[in-house]
Short mmCIF file of C-alpha atoms and ligand atoms in Angstrom, two decimals:
data_model
loop_
_atom_site.label_atom_id
_atom_site.label_comp_id
_atom_site.label_asym_id
_atom_site.label_seq_id
_atom_site.Cartn_x
_atom_site.Cartn_y
_atom_site.Cartn_z
CA UNK A 1 -20.87 15.76 8.75
CA UNK A 2 -17.87 17.84 7.71
CA UNK A 3 -17.87 19.54 4.33
CA UNK A 4 -15.28 17.31 2.69
CA UNK A 5 -14.56 19.60 -0.24
CA UNK A 6 -13.81 22.50 2.10
CA UNK A 7 -11.69 20.29 4.36
CA UNK A 8 -9.58 18.95 1.50
CA UNK A 9 -9.10 22.42 0.08
CA UNK A 10 -7.78 23.56 3.49
CA UNK A 11 -5.46 20.55 3.66
CA UNK A 12 -4.23 21.18 0.12
CA UNK A 13 -3.38 24.78 0.96
CA UNK A 14 -1.70 23.77 4.19
CA UNK A 15 0.36 21.10 2.48
CA UNK A 16 1.42 23.55 -0.25
CA UNK A 17 2.61 25.98 2.45
CA UNK A 18 5.48 23.51 2.99
CA UNK A 19 5.17 23.46 6.81
CA UNK A 20 5.01 19.67 6.99
CA UNK A 21 8.33 19.40 5.13
CA UNK A 22 10.32 20.38 8.21
CA UNK A 23 11.29 17.65 10.68
CA UNK A 24 10.77 20.06 13.59
CA UNK A 25 7.12 20.50 12.63
CA UNK A 26 6.61 16.73 12.34
CA UNK A 27 8.33 16.17 15.67
CA UNK A 28 6.09 18.73 17.42
CA UNK A 29 3.03 17.11 15.84
CA UNK A 30 4.02 13.66 17.14
CA UNK A 31 4.61 15.06 20.61
CA UNK A 32 1.19 16.77 20.58
CA UNK A 33 -0.42 13.49 19.55
CA UNK A 34 1.37 11.62 22.34
CA UNK A 35 0.30 14.19 24.96
CA UNK A 36 -3.30 14.08 23.79
CA UNK A 37 -3.33 10.25 23.96
CA UNK A 38 -1.83 10.31 27.48
CA UNK A 39 -4.38 12.89 28.62
CA UNK A 40 -7.30 10.75 27.43
CA UNK A 41 -5.87 7.35 28.41
CA UNK A 42 -8.76 6.37 30.69
CA UNK A 43 -11.40 7.54 28.22
CA UNK A 44 -9.76 5.46 25.48
CA UNK A 45 -9.83 2.34 27.69
CA UNK A 46 -13.47 2.97 28.61
CA UNK A 47 -14.52 3.52 25.00
CA UNK A 48 -12.77 0.34 23.81
CA UNK A 49 -14.37 -1.60 26.64
CA UNK A 50 -17.82 -0.27 25.72
CA UNK A 51 -17.31 -1.15 22.06
CA UNK A 52 -15.53 -4.48 22.36
CA UNK A 53 -15.56 -5.57 26.00
CA UNK A 54 -11.74 -5.44 26.12
CA UNK A 55 -10.33 -5.23 29.62
CA UNK A 56 -7.80 -2.59 30.70
CA UNK A 57 -4.72 -4.84 30.37
CA UNK A 58 -5.55 -5.88 26.82
CA UNK A 59 -6.61 -2.36 25.79
CA UNK A 60 -3.34 -0.88 27.01
CA UNK A 61 -1.05 -3.41 25.38
CA UNK A 62 -2.84 -4.00 22.08
CA UNK A 63 -4.23 -0.52 21.44
CA UNK A 64 -2.37 2.23 23.31
CA UNK A 65 1.14 1.00 24.10
CA UNK A 66 1.78 -0.09 20.57
CA UNK A 67 0.94 3.42 19.27
CA UNK A 68 3.08 5.13 21.93
CA UNK A 69 5.97 2.84 21.01
CA UNK A 70 5.65 3.82 17.34
CA UNK A 71 5.66 7.53 18.28
CA UNK A 72 8.76 6.99 20.43
CA UNK A 73 10.45 5.17 17.56
CA UNK A 74 9.78 8.02 15.12
CA UNK A 75 10.87 10.68 17.60
CA UNK A 76 14.20 8.86 17.73
CA UNK A 77 14.65 7.88 14.09
CA UNK A 78 12.37 10.14 12.05
CA UNK A 79 14.91 12.92 11.55
CA UNK A 80 17.47 10.59 10.00
CA UNK A 81 14.80 8.86 7.86
CA UNK A 82 13.74 12.21 6.40
CA UNK A 83 17.27 13.36 5.47
CA UNK A 84 18.41 13.48 1.85
CA UNK A 85 20.77 10.59 1.20
CA UNK A 86 23.61 10.42 -1.29
CA UNK A 87 23.88 7.12 -3.17
CA UNK A 88 26.88 5.42 -4.80
CA UNK A 89 27.76 6.18 -8.42
CA UNK A 90 27.67 3.45 -11.03
CA UNK A 91 29.84 2.92 -14.10
CA UNK A 92 27.19 4.36 -16.42
CA UNK A 93 26.57 7.38 -14.20
CA UNK A 94 30.17 8.08 -13.23
CA UNK A 95 29.90 11.79 -14.09
CA UNK A 96 26.89 12.55 -11.85
CA UNK A 97 25.95 12.37 -8.20
CA UNK A 98 22.74 10.65 -7.11
CA UNK A 99 20.50 11.62 -4.18
CA UNK A 100 17.33 10.23 -2.66
CA UNK A 101 14.89 12.82 -1.33
CA UNK A 102 12.25 11.23 0.93
CA UNK A 103 9.17 13.26 -0.05
CA UNK A 104 5.69 13.15 1.50
CA UNK A 105 2.80 12.12 -0.75
CA UNK A 106 0.66 15.10 0.27
CA UNK A 107 -2.93 14.30 1.22
CA UNK A 108 -3.39 10.84 2.66
CA UNK A 109 -6.57 8.97 3.54
CA UNK A 110 -6.45 6.35 6.31
CA UNK A 111 -9.41 4.01 6.79
CA UNK A 112 -9.54 1.60 9.71
CA UNK A 113 -11.59 -1.41 10.88
CA UNK A 114 -13.39 -2.06 14.17
CA UNK A 115 -11.29 -4.87 15.68
CA UNK A 116 -8.38 -2.75 16.97
CA UNK A 117 -10.16 0.55 16.45
CA UNK A 118 -7.64 2.77 18.22
CA UNK A 119 -4.40 1.04 17.23
CA UNK A 120 -5.26 0.58 13.56
CA UNK A 121 -6.29 4.23 13.19
CA UNK A 122 -3.43 5.85 15.10
CA UNK A 123 -0.58 3.50 14.16
CA UNK A 124 -0.62 4.35 10.42
CA UNK A 125 -1.41 7.98 11.35
CA UNK A 126 1.94 8.21 13.19
CA UNK A 127 3.80 7.02 10.08
CA UNK A 128 1.94 9.43 7.84
CA UNK A 129 2.58 12.45 10.10
CA UNK A 130 6.25 11.50 10.56
CA UNK A 131 6.58 11.38 6.78
CA UNK A 132 5.17 14.92 6.41
CA UNK A 133 1.68 14.30 5.05
CA UNK A 134 -1.72 15.80 5.76
CA UNK A 135 -4.21 13.16 6.87
CA UNK A 136 -7.92 12.46 6.78
CA UNK A 137 -8.67 9.61 9.15
CA UNK A 138 -11.87 7.61 8.75
CA UNK A 139 -12.35 5.18 11.67
CA UNK A 140 -14.91 2.36 11.60
CA UNK A 141 -18.54 3.26 12.26
CA UNK A 142 -19.06 -0.01 14.17
CA UNK A 143 -16.92 1.03 17.17
CA UNK A 144 -18.63 4.38 17.73
CA UNK A 145 -17.30 5.16 21.20
CA UNK A 146 -13.69 4.67 20.17
CA UNK A 147 -14.22 6.74 17.02
CA UNK A 148 -15.51 9.63 19.16
CA UNK A 149 -12.50 9.59 21.47
CA UNK A 150 -10.17 9.37 18.45
CA UNK A 151 -11.88 12.44 17.04
CA UNK A 152 -11.45 14.29 20.35
CA UNK A 153 -7.73 13.41 20.51
CA UNK A 154 -7.13 14.51 16.92
CA UNK A 155 -9.08 17.76 17.31
CA UNK A 156 -7.08 18.64 20.42
CA UNK A 157 -3.72 17.85 18.87
CA UNK A 158 -4.10 19.20 15.33
CA UNK A 159 -5.58 21.87 13.18
CA UNK A 160 -7.90 20.17 10.69
CA UNK A 161 -5.90 21.59 7.82
CA UNK A 162 -3.18 19.14 8.91
CA UNK A 163 -5.01 16.14 10.40
CA UNK A 164 -8.78 15.62 10.55
CA UNK A 165 -11.19 12.79 11.31
CA UNK A 166 -14.32 12.08 9.32
CA UNK A 167 -16.85 9.88 11.08
CA UNK A 168 -19.77 8.11 9.48
CA UNK A 169 -20.85 4.99 7.67
CA UNK A 170 -20.39 3.80 4.12
CA UNK A 171 -21.80 7.03 2.67
CA UNK A 172 -18.98 8.96 4.35
CA UNK A 173 -16.37 6.61 2.84
CA UNK A 174 -18.04 6.82 -0.56
CA UNK A 175 -17.94 10.59 -0.45
CA UNK A 176 -14.30 10.63 0.66
CA UNK A 177 -13.37 8.26 -2.15
CA UNK A 178 -14.96 10.54 -4.73
CA UNK A 179 -12.14 13.04 -4.07
CA UNK A 180 -8.52 12.78 -5.09
CA UNK A 181 -6.01 11.81 -2.39
CA UNK A 182 -2.31 11.21 -2.97
CA UNK A 183 -2.21 7.94 -1.04
CA UNK A 184 -4.84 5.67 0.49
CA UNK A 185 -4.08 3.39 3.41
CA UNK A 186 -6.88 0.91 4.03
CA UNK A 187 -7.18 -1.75 6.74
CA UNK A 188 -10.20 -4.03 6.55
CA UNK A 189 -11.76 -6.92 4.70
CA UNK A 190 -10.82 -8.32 1.32
CA UNK A 191 -14.31 -7.50 0.05
CA UNK A 192 -14.11 -3.77 0.89
CA UNK A 193 -10.42 -3.69 -0.09
CA UNK A 194 -11.43 -4.53 -3.67
CA UNK A 195 -14.00 -1.70 -3.66
CA UNK A 196 -11.36 0.76 -2.42
CA UNK A 197 -8.82 -0.33 -5.05
CA UNK A 198 -11.40 -0.04 -7.82
CA UNK A 199 -12.36 3.48 -6.75
CA UNK A 200 -8.72 4.51 -6.33
CA UNK A 201 -7.96 3.28 -9.85
CA UNK A 202 -10.20 6.04 -11.26
CA UNK A 203 -7.73 8.66 -10.02
CA UNK A 204 -4.64 6.41 -10.17
CA UNK A 205 -4.16 6.81 -6.43
CA UNK A 206 -1.63 4.40 -4.88
CA UNK A 207 -3.14 2.16 -2.21
CA UNK A 208 -1.88 0.07 0.64
CA UNK A 209 -4.35 -2.65 1.53
CA UNK A 210 -3.99 -4.37 4.89
CA UNK A 211 -6.54 -7.19 4.66
CA UNK A 212 -7.25 -10.46 6.45
CA UNK A 213 -7.27 -14.16 5.71
CA UNK A 214 -7.17 -17.55 7.31
CA UNK A 215 -3.83 -17.82 9.11
CA UNK A 216 -2.90 -21.50 9.59
CA UNK A 217 -1.09 -23.04 12.55
CA UNK A 218 0.99 -26.11 11.78
CA UNK A 219 1.93 -28.41 14.67
CA UNK A 220 4.65 -30.97 14.14
CA UNK A 221 4.99 -34.11 16.26
CA UNK A 222 6.97 -33.11 19.37
CA UNK A 223 7.31 -34.22 22.97
CA UNK A 224 4.32 -33.47 25.20
CA UNK A 225 6.03 -30.62 27.03
CA UNK A 226 6.43 -28.72 23.74
CA UNK A 227 2.89 -29.45 22.60
CA UNK A 228 1.68 -27.93 25.86
CA UNK A 229 3.84 -24.83 25.33
CA UNK A 230 2.66 -24.58 21.72
CA UNK A 231 -1.01 -24.74 22.70
CA UNK A 232 -0.46 -22.10 25.38
CA UNK A 233 0.99 -19.74 22.76
CA UNK A 234 -1.74 -20.59 20.23
CA UNK A 235 -4.57 -20.05 22.74
CA UNK A 236 -2.95 -16.76 23.84
CA UNK A 237 -2.96 -15.57 20.22
CA UNK A 238 -6.55 -16.68 19.72
CA UNK A 239 -7.63 -15.26 23.10
CA UNK A 240 -6.49 -11.73 22.19
CA UNK A 241 -9.54 -9.63 21.34
CA UNK A 242 -11.61 -12.85 21.44
CA UNK A 243 -10.06 -14.09 18.20
CA UNK A 244 -11.16 -10.93 16.35
CA UNK A 245 -7.61 -10.25 15.15
CA UNK A 246 -6.48 -10.18 11.51
CA UNK A 247 -3.49 -12.42 12.35
CA UNK A 248 -5.35 -14.60 14.83
CA UNK A 249 -4.55 -18.32 14.54
CA UNK A 250 -7.46 -19.32 12.30
CA UNK A 251 -7.14 -23.12 12.20
CA UNK A 252 -4.69 -25.84 13.21
CA UNK A 253 -3.19 -28.60 11.08
CA UNK A 254 -1.53 -31.06 13.45
CA UNK A 255 0.43 -34.25 12.95
CA UNK A 256 -2.06 -37.15 12.96
CA UNK A 257 -0.16 -38.86 15.78
CA UNK A 258 -1.31 -35.99 18.07
CA UNK A 259 -5.04 -36.57 17.39
CA UNK A 260 -5.77 -37.98 20.86
CA UNK A 261 -3.26 -35.89 22.80
CA UNK A 262 -4.22 -32.40 21.60
CA UNK A 263 -7.80 -32.21 23.03
CA UNK A 264 -6.56 -33.39 26.44
CA UNK A 265 -3.66 -30.94 26.55
CA UNK A 266 -5.89 -28.16 25.17
CA UNK A 267 -8.36 -28.69 28.07
CA UNK A 268 -5.50 -28.52 30.55
CA UNK A 269 -3.91 -25.38 29.08
CA UNK A 270 -7.10 -23.41 28.53
CA UNK A 271 -7.95 -23.46 32.26
CA UNK A 272 -5.53 -20.58 32.84
CA UNK A 273 -7.32 -18.48 30.22
CA UNK A 274 -10.85 -19.51 31.20
CA UNK A 275 -10.18 -18.36 34.75
CA UNK A 276 -9.60 -14.91 33.21
CA UNK A 277 -12.57 -15.04 30.83
CA UNK A 278 -14.87 -17.89 29.84
CA UNK A 279 -17.24 -16.23 27.39
CA UNK A 280 -16.01 -13.86 24.68
CA UNK A 281 -18.18 -10.90 23.69
CA UNK A 282 -18.64 -10.67 19.93
CA UNK A 283 -18.79 -7.23 18.32
CA UNK A 284 -22.33 -7.43 16.86
CA UNK A 285 -25.27 -9.71 16.12
CA UNK A 286 -24.19 -10.38 12.54
CA UNK A 287 -20.79 -11.69 13.61
CA UNK A 288 -22.28 -13.49 16.66
CA UNK A 289 -24.80 -15.40 14.48
CA UNK A 290 -22.09 -16.22 11.95
CA UNK A 291 -19.81 -17.65 14.65
CA UNK A 292 -22.66 -19.62 16.31
CA UNK A 293 -23.43 -21.24 12.95
CA UNK A 294 -19.81 -22.54 12.84
CA UNK A 295 -20.44 -24.51 16.05
CA UNK A 296 -22.75 -26.83 14.07
CA UNK A 297 -20.17 -27.54 11.39
CA UNK A 298 -18.10 -30.12 13.21
CA UNK A 299 -17.38 -32.21 16.27
CA UNK A 300 -16.75 -29.98 19.31
CA UNK A 301 -13.71 -31.11 21.30
CA UNK A 302 -13.83 -28.28 23.84
CA UNK A 303 -16.13 -25.30 24.51
CA UNK A 304 -19.14 -24.69 22.28
CA UNK A 305 -21.03 -22.63 24.89
CA UNK A 306 -22.77 -19.42 23.89
CA UNK A 307 -25.06 -16.81 25.44
CA UNK A 308 -27.53 -14.98 23.19
CA UNK A 309 -28.13 -12.17 25.65
CA UNK A 310 -24.51 -11.05 25.99
CA UNK A 311 -23.65 -12.27 22.46
CA UNK A 312 -20.72 -14.25 23.87
CA UNK A 313 -19.07 -17.52 22.84
CA UNK A 314 -16.57 -19.71 24.68
CA UNK A 315 -13.18 -20.65 23.22
CA UNK A 316 -14.04 -23.68 21.09
CA UNK A 317 -11.84 -26.40 19.62
CA UNK A 318 -13.70 -28.13 16.79
CA UNK A 319 -13.02 -30.86 14.24
CA UNK A 320 -14.77 -29.72 11.04
CA UNK A 321 -16.85 -32.28 9.15
CA UNK A 322 -14.80 -31.47 6.06
CA UNK A 323 -12.98 -28.51 4.51
CA UNK A 324 -16.02 -27.66 2.36
CA UNK A 325 -17.75 -26.19 5.46
CA UNK A 326 -18.10 -22.36 5.53
CA UNK A 327 -16.06 -22.60 8.75
CA UNK A 328 -13.08 -23.59 6.62
CA UNK A 329 -13.72 -21.09 3.84
CA UNK A 330 -14.31 -17.75 5.62
CA UNK A 331 -11.93 -15.95 7.96
CA UNK A 332 -13.22 -17.06 11.40
CA UNK A 333 -12.57 -13.83 13.31
CA UNK A 334 -13.78 -15.17 16.66
CA UNK A 335 -13.02 -17.70 19.43
CA UNK A 336 -13.61 -20.82 17.28
CA UNK A 337 -10.56 -22.91 16.42
CA UNK A 338 -10.91 -25.80 13.94
CA UNK A 339 -8.35 -28.57 13.89
CA UNK A 340 -7.34 -30.76 10.94
CA UNK A 341 -4.59 -33.38 10.72
CA UNK A 342 -1.84 -34.39 8.30
CA UNK A 343 -0.14 -37.72 7.65
CA UNK A 344 2.61 -36.45 5.35
CA UNK A 345 4.07 -32.95 5.26
CA UNK A 346 3.09 -32.58 1.58
CA UNK A 347 -0.57 -32.69 2.67
CA UNK A 348 -0.07 -29.48 4.68
CA UNK A 349 0.83 -27.52 1.55
CA UNK A 350 -2.16 -28.93 -0.30
CA UNK A 351 -4.56 -28.20 2.57
CA UNK A 352 -3.39 -24.62 3.14
CA UNK A 353 -3.48 -23.88 -0.59
CA UNK A 354 -7.04 -25.24 -0.79
CA UNK A 355 -8.28 -23.31 2.23
CA UNK A 356 -6.61 -19.93 1.66
CA UNK A 357 -3.55 -19.72 -0.60
CA UNK A 358 -2.23 -16.39 0.68
CA UNK A 359 -2.90 -16.00 4.42
CA UNK A 360 -1.74 -12.92 6.30
CA UNK A 361 0.30 -14.98 8.79
CA UNK A 362 1.70 -18.46 9.07
CA UNK A 363 2.47 -20.19 12.37
CA UNK A 364 4.68 -23.28 12.61
CA UNK A 365 5.43 -25.18 15.82
CA UNK A 366 8.30 -27.62 15.50
CA UNK A 367 11.70 -28.48 16.92
CA UNK A 368 12.95 -29.62 13.52
CA UNK A 369 14.47 -26.92 11.32
CA UNK A 370 14.04 -29.11 8.27
CA UNK A 371 10.28 -29.26 8.89
CA UNK A 372 9.97 -25.52 9.58
CA UNK A 373 11.95 -24.64 6.44
CA UNK A 374 9.86 -26.97 4.33
CA UNK A 375 6.66 -25.19 5.45
CA UNK A 376 7.98 -21.61 5.28
CA UNK A 377 9.56 -22.18 1.85
CA UNK A 378 6.61 -23.93 0.22
CA UNK A 379 3.77 -21.63 1.27
CA UNK A 380 2.92 -18.01 0.42
CA UNK A 381 1.98 -15.70 3.30
CA UNK A 382 2.42 -12.13 4.56
CA UNK A 383 4.67 -12.96 7.54
CA UNK A 384 5.50 -15.96 9.71
CA UNK A 385 6.10 -16.71 13.35
CA UNK A 386 7.85 -19.90 14.37
CA UNK A 387 6.97 -21.48 17.72
CA UNK A 388 4.83 -18.47 18.60
CA UNK A 389 1.83 -16.45 17.50
CA UNK A 390 1.28 -12.69 16.96
CA UNK A 391 4.82 -11.81 18.16
CA UNK A 392 6.06 -11.03 14.63
CA UNK A 393 4.02 -7.82 14.57
CA UNK A 394 5.48 -6.55 17.84
CA UNK A 395 8.92 -5.89 16.37
CA UNK A 396 8.97 -2.59 14.48
CA UNK A 397 12.07 -3.76 12.61
CA UNK A 398 9.92 -6.31 10.80
CA UNK A 399 7.73 -5.15 7.90
CA UNK A 400 4.07 -6.06 8.28
CA UNK A 401 1.68 -6.67 5.40
CA UNK A 402 -0.12 -9.28 3.35
CA UNK A 403 0.17 -10.88 -0.06
CA UNK A 404 -2.53 -11.62 -2.65
CA UNK A 405 -5.90 -11.83 -0.89
CA UNK A 406 -4.36 -10.68 2.43
CA UNK A 407 -3.23 -7.35 1.01
CA UNK A 408 -0.53 -5.30 -0.65
CA UNK A 409 2.13 -3.01 0.80
CA UNK A 410 3.84 -3.06 4.18
CA UNK A 411 4.23 -0.77 7.18
CA UNK A 412 5.51 -0.61 10.83
CA UNK A 413 8.62 1.30 11.88
CA UNK A 414 10.87 2.33 9.01
CA UNK A 415 8.53 0.56 6.57
CA UNK A 416 5.79 3.02 7.61
CA UNK A 417 8.06 5.89 6.69
CA UNK A 418 8.72 4.29 3.29
CA UNK A 419 5.02 3.57 2.90
CA UNK A 420 4.02 7.22 3.39
CA UNK A 421 6.96 8.76 1.48
CA UNK A 422 7.95 8.77 -2.14
CA UNK A 423 11.65 8.14 -2.57
CA UNK A 424 12.38 10.80 -5.16
CA UNK A 425 15.65 10.35 -7.06
CA UNK A 426 17.66 13.39 -8.08
CA UNK A 427 20.76 13.18 -10.23
CA UNK A 428 23.14 16.16 -10.22
CA UNK A 429 25.93 16.95 -12.67
CA UNK A 430 28.44 19.77 -12.62
CA UNK A 431 29.68 21.72 -15.66
CA UNK A 432 33.13 20.15 -15.68
CA UNK A 433 32.81 16.37 -15.81
CA UNK A 434 31.16 15.12 -18.96
CA UNK A 435 31.97 11.86 -20.71
CA UNK A 436 32.68 12.80 -24.37
CA UNK A 437 32.17 9.20 -25.50
CA UNK A 438 28.41 9.52 -25.21
CA UNK A 439 28.22 12.22 -27.93
CA UNK A 440 28.34 11.65 -31.72
CA UNK A 441 29.86 10.65 -34.01
CA UNK A 442 28.64 7.26 -32.75
CA UNK A 443 30.49 5.22 -35.37
CA UNK A 444 33.81 6.36 -33.90
CA UNK A 445 32.64 5.48 -30.36
CA UNK A 446 31.69 1.88 -31.09
CA UNK A 447 34.95 0.56 -29.57
CA UNK A 448 33.89 2.02 -26.17
CA UNK A 449 30.38 0.58 -26.51
CA UNK A 450 31.87 -2.85 -27.25
CA UNK A 451 34.02 -2.68 -24.09
CA UNK A 452 30.97 -1.76 -22.01
CA UNK A 453 28.90 -4.46 -23.66
CA UNK A 454 31.55 -7.09 -22.84
CA UNK A 455 31.77 -5.83 -19.27
CA UNK A 456 28.04 -6.07 -18.59
CA UNK A 457 27.51 -9.35 -20.42
CA UNK A 458 29.85 -11.23 -18.11
P1 LIG B 501 -14.49 -3.68 6.65
O1 LIG B 501 -13.76 -3.96 5.39
O2 LIG B 501 -15.92 -4.03 6.72
O3 LIG B 501 -14.38 -2.13 7.06
C1 LIG B 501 -13.15 -1.43 7.06
C2 LIG B 501 -13.44 0.06 6.79
O4 LIG B 501 -14.10 0.23 5.52
C3 LIG B 501 -14.33 0.73 7.82
O5 LIG B 501 -13.83 2.04 8.06
C4 LIG B 501 -15.68 0.78 7.16
O6 LIG B 501 -16.45 1.87 7.62
C5 LIG B 501 -15.33 0.94 5.69
N1 LIG B 501 -16.31 0.29 4.78
C6 LIG B 501 -17.11 -0.78 5.04
N2 LIG B 501 -17.85 -1.09 3.95
C7 LIG B 501 -17.50 -0.21 3.00
C8 LIG B 501 -17.91 -0.03 1.63
N3 LIG B 501 -18.80 -0.83 1.06
N4 LIG B 501 -17.35 0.97 0.92
C9 LIG B 501 -16.42 1.76 1.49
N5 LIG B 501 -16.00 1.64 2.78
C10 LIG B 501 -16.53 0.67 3.51
O7 LIG B 501 -13.65 -4.45 7.78
P2 LIG B 501 -14.03 -4.64 9.30
O8 LIG B 501 -15.17 -5.60 9.39
O9 LIG B 501 -14.13 -3.34 9.98
O10 LIG B 501 -12.70 -5.36 9.86
C11 LIG B 501 -12.47 -6.73 9.76
C12 LIG B 501 -11.57 -7.10 8.60
O11 LIG B 501 -10.39 -6.33 8.64
C13 LIG B 501 -11.11 -8.54 8.67
O12 LIG B 501 -11.14 -9.10 7.39
C14 LIG B 501 -9.68 -8.45 9.18
O13 LIG B 501 -8.87 -9.52 8.85
C15 LIG B 501 -9.24 -7.18 8.54
N6 LIG B 501 -8.14 -6.59 9.28
C16 LIG B 501 -6.90 -6.55 8.72
C17 LIG B 501 -5.81 -6.05 9.44
C18 LIG B 501 -4.43 -5.99 8.88
O14 LIG B 501 -3.60 -5.32 9.47
N7 LIG B 501 -4.13 -6.65 7.79
C19 LIG B 501 -6.02 -5.58 10.73
C20 LIG B 501 -7.30 -5.62 11.26
C21 LIG B 501 -8.36 -6.13 10.53
#
């Protein structure tokens, strides 16, 4: 393993040299990263397939393309984001100009999970580089093949005094966290997120936590054609990475009048997906056993097949016995989809709040704006998608992040730049303008204070 102390000392010196402050340097770094990714495209796909059994199509769209798009975005917009901006004066600061200097944090630590091992390592990396930071990237130890190709790409594109990878298990993370960084960006589980935040508190290091949670799908009563379209979009979202997605539709709450219709339509719609893949490979034995245990916690309406040898499970629609089952308490993170029903819309709010009060995403399928607004306004969640799933993270103009148990802080596009930069305020006065009223004797200035007081109290 790398000598972390030595590495961080090199990064500190490099950062202090001021090279990362120039946009030209950042631009060249992003281009080098893009070229290195393009050069190793096939190896990335192979590594992801070995680790997660993701096919080429899915690997390109969910892991590689999304990173290339973010690089392209920053190559276009990064220069203007990093410029110093003048702000408007206010009445109380009429004699001074105000400027915002976007400033890098310095040394940043990015830690990523196994489920989108390439995307979730490189996507925040792009934002951190574009904002002028040095980076230590710690990918997940579970997806070893992808971590190795990430390391190769980084080593080819960067000097380690600018960007470096550190591979390894928990010990590696523990060691990294014993050093002072200027910003930590963590994607992973709520459990580990709390550990990271606790450790970061010792050095008062700001943290972004991108965590998970049970993202509900609400289905209103609609005509059959729309139910079919809704289920197609829900299954697509669940099908991605075999349901091992932080914003995967976790469970459905459907209008009770659809109780008989949904299983029939689900069986019809899922044919298209099952022709592509029937059994979904689960990342490891621990998660496979956990998911298999869910299959006993309710009445299976579709699927329920599993294969111990390949550690695979079919897409399963299940009616849980009750919401006290573990199935309805833990984030599912696999191809199992429980369904519950509501009689009155108020029950939806109660159910979601009982199951997981602050999910990462919320999905609502309805043709009635009044229904959609009721749900989106009465629940707390990181982001929502109406009549679709997953799509809200594909638009880099939309901030992505959780709330409460699903995380803190946002990124993607411009938000990534803001996430990895400090917006430093500088106020500049000249030697001519100076408001005399702010100097003593204060008793004689009270008339001016009273005018201001009246002005601001209205
Ligand atoms: P995890 O929390 O187990 O691991 C994440 C990272 O932390 C890995 O790099 C791992 O090596 C490290 N780690 C693990 N245990 C640690 C410990 N005790 N101390 C220090 N570091 C430790 O998460 P995971 O299982 O890899 O990923 C799944 C979770 O991530 C799910 O909860 C999912 O919802 C969440 N997730 C969130 C997002 C998001 O954008 N919000 C995206 C993907 C996954």
